[in-house]
Coordinates of C-alpha atoms in Angstrom, one line a residue:
M1 CA -168.3 208.9 153.6
R2 CA -171.4 207.7 154.1
E3 CA -171.0 204.3 154.6
L4 CA -168.7 205.4 157.5
F5 CA -171.2 207.3 158.9
D6 CA -174.1 204.8 158.7
T7 CA -171.1 201.8 160.7
Y8 CA -169.6 204.3 163.7
W9 CA -172.5 207.1 164.1
L10 CA -173.3 205.3 167.1
Y11 CA -170.0 204.9 168.4
F12 CA -169.1 208.4 167.6
L13 CA -172.4 210.0 169.0
V14 CA -171.8 207.8 172.6
G15 CA -169.1 206.1 172.4
Q16 CA -169.6 201.8 173.9
Y17 CA -172.6 203.4 176.0
P18 CA -174.7 201.2 177.4
N19 CA -171.9 198.5 176.8
G20 CA -169.9 200.3 178.7
P21 CA -168.5 204.3 180.2
L22 CA -170.1 206.9 178.3
G23 CA -168.1 208.6 175.2
G24 CA -168.0 210.5 171.9
L25 CA -170.7 213.6 171.2
A26 CA -172.5 212.9 174.1
L27 CA -169.4 213.2 176.9
T28 CA -168.1 216.3 175.1
L29 CA -172.0 218.1 175.2
L30 CA -172.0 216.5 179.3
L31 CA -168.3 217.6 179.9
A32 CA -168.8 220.7 178.7
A33 CA -171.9 221.6 180.2
G34 CA -171.2 220.3 183.2
A35 CA -167.9 222.7 183.5
L36 CA -170.0 226.0 182.7
L37 CA -172.8 225.2 185.4
L38 CA -169.9 224.1 187.8
A39 CA -168.0 227.5 187.5
L40 CA -170.6 229.8 187.1
P41 CA -171.4 230.2 190.8
L42 CA -167.4 230.2 191.6
G43 CA -166.9 232.8 188.9
V44 CA -169.4 235.0 190.1
L45 CA -167.8 234.6 193.3
F46 CA -164.3 235.6 192.0
G47 CA -166.2 238.5 189.7
L48 CA -168.0 240.3 193.1
A49 CA -164.5 239.8 194.4
R50 CA -162.7 241.7 191.6
V51 CA -164.5 244.8 192.5
S52 CA -165.1 244.5 196.1
P53 CA -164.1 247.8 197.6
W54 CA -162.2 245.8 200.3
R55 CA -158.6 245.2 199.3
S56 CA -158.2 242.3 201.4
V57 CA -160.4 240.3 199.4
R58 CA -159.8 242.1 195.9
W59 CA -156.1 241.2 195.8
P60 CA -155.8 237.6 196.6
V61 CA -158.5 236.5 193.6
T62 CA -157.4 238.7 191.3
A63 CA -153.6 237.3 191.4
I64 CA -156.0 233.5 191.1
V65 CA -157.8 234.4 188.8
F66 CA -154.4 235.9 186.7
V67 CA -152.7 233.4 187.2
V68 CA -154.6 230.8 186.1
R69 CA -155.7 233.1 182.9
G70 CA -151.8 232.6 182.2
T71 CA -151.4 229.1 182.1
P72 CA -151.7 227.6 179.3
L73 CA -155.6 224.1 179.6
L74 CA -153.1 221.8 179.3
M75 CA -151.0 223.0 182.0
V76 CA -154.0 223.1 184.0
V77 CA -155.0 219.3 183.0
F78 CA -151.6 218.3 184.0
W79 CA -151.8 219.4 187.2
A80 CA -155.0 217.8 188.0
Y81 CA -154.1 214.4 186.6
F82 CA -150.6 213.8 187.9
F83 CA -150.2 216.4 190.9
L84 CA -153.4 216.3 192.7
P85 CA -153.2 212.8 193.2
S86 CA -149.8 212.5 194.6
V87 CA -150.8 215.4 197.6
T88 CA -154.3 214.2 198.2
G89 CA -153.8 210.2 197.6
V90 CA -156.7 210.0 196.1
K91 CA -155.9 209.4 191.8
T92 CA -159.0 210.5 190.2
D93 CA -160.5 209.6 186.8
Q94 CA -160.4 211.2 183.5
F95 CA -163.9 212.6 183.3
T96 CA -163.2 214.1 187.2
T97 CA -159.9 215.4 186.4
M98 CA -160.6 217.3 182.6
L99 CA -164.2 218.8 184.7
V100 CA -162.0 219.9 187.7
A101 CA -159.9 221.9 184.8
L102 CA -162.4 223.1 183.5
V103 CA -164.5 224.2 186.4
V104 CA -160.9 225.5 187.6
F105 CA -160.1 227.4 184.4
N106 CA -163.5 229.0 183.3
A107 CA -164.6 230.2 186.9
A108 CA -161.1 232.6 186.0
Y109 CA -162.7 234.1 182.7
L110 CA -166.4 234.1 184.2
A111 CA -164.7 236.0 187.1
E112 CA -163.4 239.0 184.0
I113 CA -167.0 238.2 182.7
V114 CA -168.9 239.0 185.8
R115 CA -166.7 241.6 186.3
A116 CA -167.1 243.4 183.0
G117 CA -171.0 242.9 183.3
I118 CA -171.5 244.7 186.6
R119 CA -169.3 247.8 185.3
G120 CA -171.5 247.6 182.5
P121 CA -174.6 249.7 184.1
P122 CA -174.4 253.4 185.0
R123 CA -172.3 254.1 188.2
G124 CA -175.3 256.2 189.8
Q125 CA -177.5 252.7 190.0
M126 CA -175.2 251.5 193.2
E127 CA -174.9 255.0 194.5
C128 CA -178.7 255.6 194.3
A129 CA -178.8 252.4 196.3
R130 CA -176.9 253.4 198.8
A131 CA -178.4 256.8 199.1
L132 CA -181.9 254.8 200.1
G133 CA -179.8 252.9 202.8
L134 CA -179.0 249.6 201.3
S135 CA -175.7 248.4 202.0
Y136 CA -173.1 247.5 199.9
P137 CA -173.8 243.9 199.3
R138 CA -177.7 243.8 198.9
A139 CA -177.3 247.3 196.8
M140 CA -174.9 244.3 194.6
R141 CA -178.0 241.7 195.0
R142 CA -180.7 243.5 194.3
V143 CA -179.8 246.4 192.1
V144 CA -176.1 246.0 190.3
L145 CA -175.8 241.6 189.7
P146 CA -179.2 240.8 188.3
Q147 CA -178.8 243.4 185.2
A148 CA -175.2 242.3 185.3
L149 CA -176.2 238.7 185.1
R150 CA -178.5 239.0 182.3
N151 CA -176.6 241.5 179.8
M152 CA -173.9 238.5 180.4
L153 CA -176.0 235.9 178.1
P154 CA -174.2 236.3 175.3
S155 CA -170.9 235.7 177.0
L156 CA -171.5 233.2 178.3
V157 CA -173.3 231.4 175.2
N158 CA -169.1 232.3 173.6
Q159 CA -168.1 230.4 176.4
F160 CA -169.8 227.6 176.0
V161 CA -168.5 227.5 172.1
V162 CA -165.3 228.1 174.0
T163 CA -165.2 225.0 176.9
I164 CA -166.8 222.7 174.1
K165 CA -163.5 223.3 171.7
E166 CA -161.1 222.8 175.2
T167 CA -162.3 219.7 176.0
S168 CA -160.7 218.4 172.8
L169 CA -157.6 218.4 175.5
G170 CA -159.0 215.1 177.3
Y171 CA -157.6 213.4 175.0
I172 CA -154.2 213.6 176.2
I173 CA -155.8 212.0 179.6
G174 CA -157.6 209.1 177.6
L175 CA -161.3 210.2 177.9
T176 CA -163.1 209.1 175.7
E177 CA -164.5 212.3 174.1
V178 CA -165.2 213.2 170.3
A179 CA -162.0 213.4 169.4
F180 CA -160.4 209.8 170.9
I181 CA -163.0 208.8 169.3
A182 CA -163.1 209.6 166.0
T183 CA -159.2 208.7 167.1
Q184 CA -160.1 205.6 167.4
I185 CA -162.2 205.7 164.5
N186 CA -159.2 206.6 162.3
T187 CA -157.5 203.4 163.7
Q188 CA -159.5 200.9 162.1
V189 CA -160.5 202.4 158.8
F190 CA -156.6 203.5 158.8
I191 CA -157.3 204.4 155.5
R192 CA -159.6 207.0 156.0
P193 CA -158.8 209.8 158.1
A194 CA -159.5 212.9 155.7
E195 CA -163.2 211.8 156.2
V196 CA -162.8 210.6 160.0
F197 CA -161.5 213.9 161.0
G198 CA -163.6 216.4 158.3
I199 CA -166.7 214.4 160.0
L200 CA -165.5 215.6 163.1
G201 CA -164.3 219.3 162.3
L202 CA -167.6 219.9 160.8
T203 CA -169.4 218.6 164.1
Y204 CA -167.5 221.0 165.9
F205 CA -168.4 223.8 163.4
V206 CA -172.1 222.6 163.9
L207 CA -172.0 222.5 167.6
C208 CA -169.6 225.9 167.6
F209 CA -171.1 228.3 165.3
G210 CA -174.7 227.5 166.2
L211 CA -174.1 228.4 169.9
S212 CA -171.8 231.8 167.9
R213 CA -175.4 232.2 166.9
L214 CA -177.4 232.5 169.7
A215 CA -174.8 234.8 171.3
Y216 CA -175.0 237.2 168.4
A217 CA -179.5 236.9 168.9
L218 CA -179.8 237.0 172.3
E219 CA -176.9 240.5 171.6
R220 CA -179.7 241.7 169.3
R221 CA -182.3 241.3 171.6
L222 CA -181.0 242.9 174.8
A223 CA -179.3 245.7 172.5
R224 CA -183.3 246.4 172.0
R225 CA -184.7 246.0 175.0
A226 CA -182.0 248.9 176.2
A227 CA -182.9 250.8 173.4
P228 CA -186.8 251.2 174.4
S229 CA -184.8 253.1 177.6
S230 CA -182.3 255.4 176.1
S231 CA -184.5 256.7 174.0
S232 CA -186.5 258.0 176.3
G233 CA -184.0 258.8 178.5
L234 CA -183.4 260.9 175.6
R235 CA -186.6 262.4 175.0
T236 CA -187.1 263.7 178.7
T237 CA -183.8 265.5 178.9

């Protein structure tokens, strides 16, 4: 395994870069981070719409979220790669196609994370803000949403873990992410598939386990910060 790693480690990390397009683990992380960052504003808007008091806003977004969440990501990738070019007349490259699919898919899941985060703070906070004269949008933006976004941090890290694993579906459209690179290495050293895909599995494990521990640490930190306010509330009563 050491010989295999010494020979192909650079190709595994960045693909053919700088003599060709970026690939490998670097492309996987870039794709996952970019998809989550681009999906976050859309997910926040969808989440706000999901808790909106106006049905004309809430119902259409709820339908979109349910349809996307009920559709396999593989189908979303196929639609983005084959259906969109036939409608728009513009054929996108593999990276853009996978990015669009991940943004749409993550936005639907982030919408539910945002909705849960908004429902988390005590309901009386919104009522108090409205009683002080704030409109619903201003009360949501200044009082409820900042708390919700802070409490969402562990869930966002977990969603990043999921997105890293989902990038492997780019293999089916020829995207040179880390799983595709591992397959190419395996074709060059055909008699050592266990070692090649063992390294690939270990890479995914280290990334995802490390991020999961980060999410757990964030969750414990938020719980410790919330504990003093809860205990002080009990003492005053």
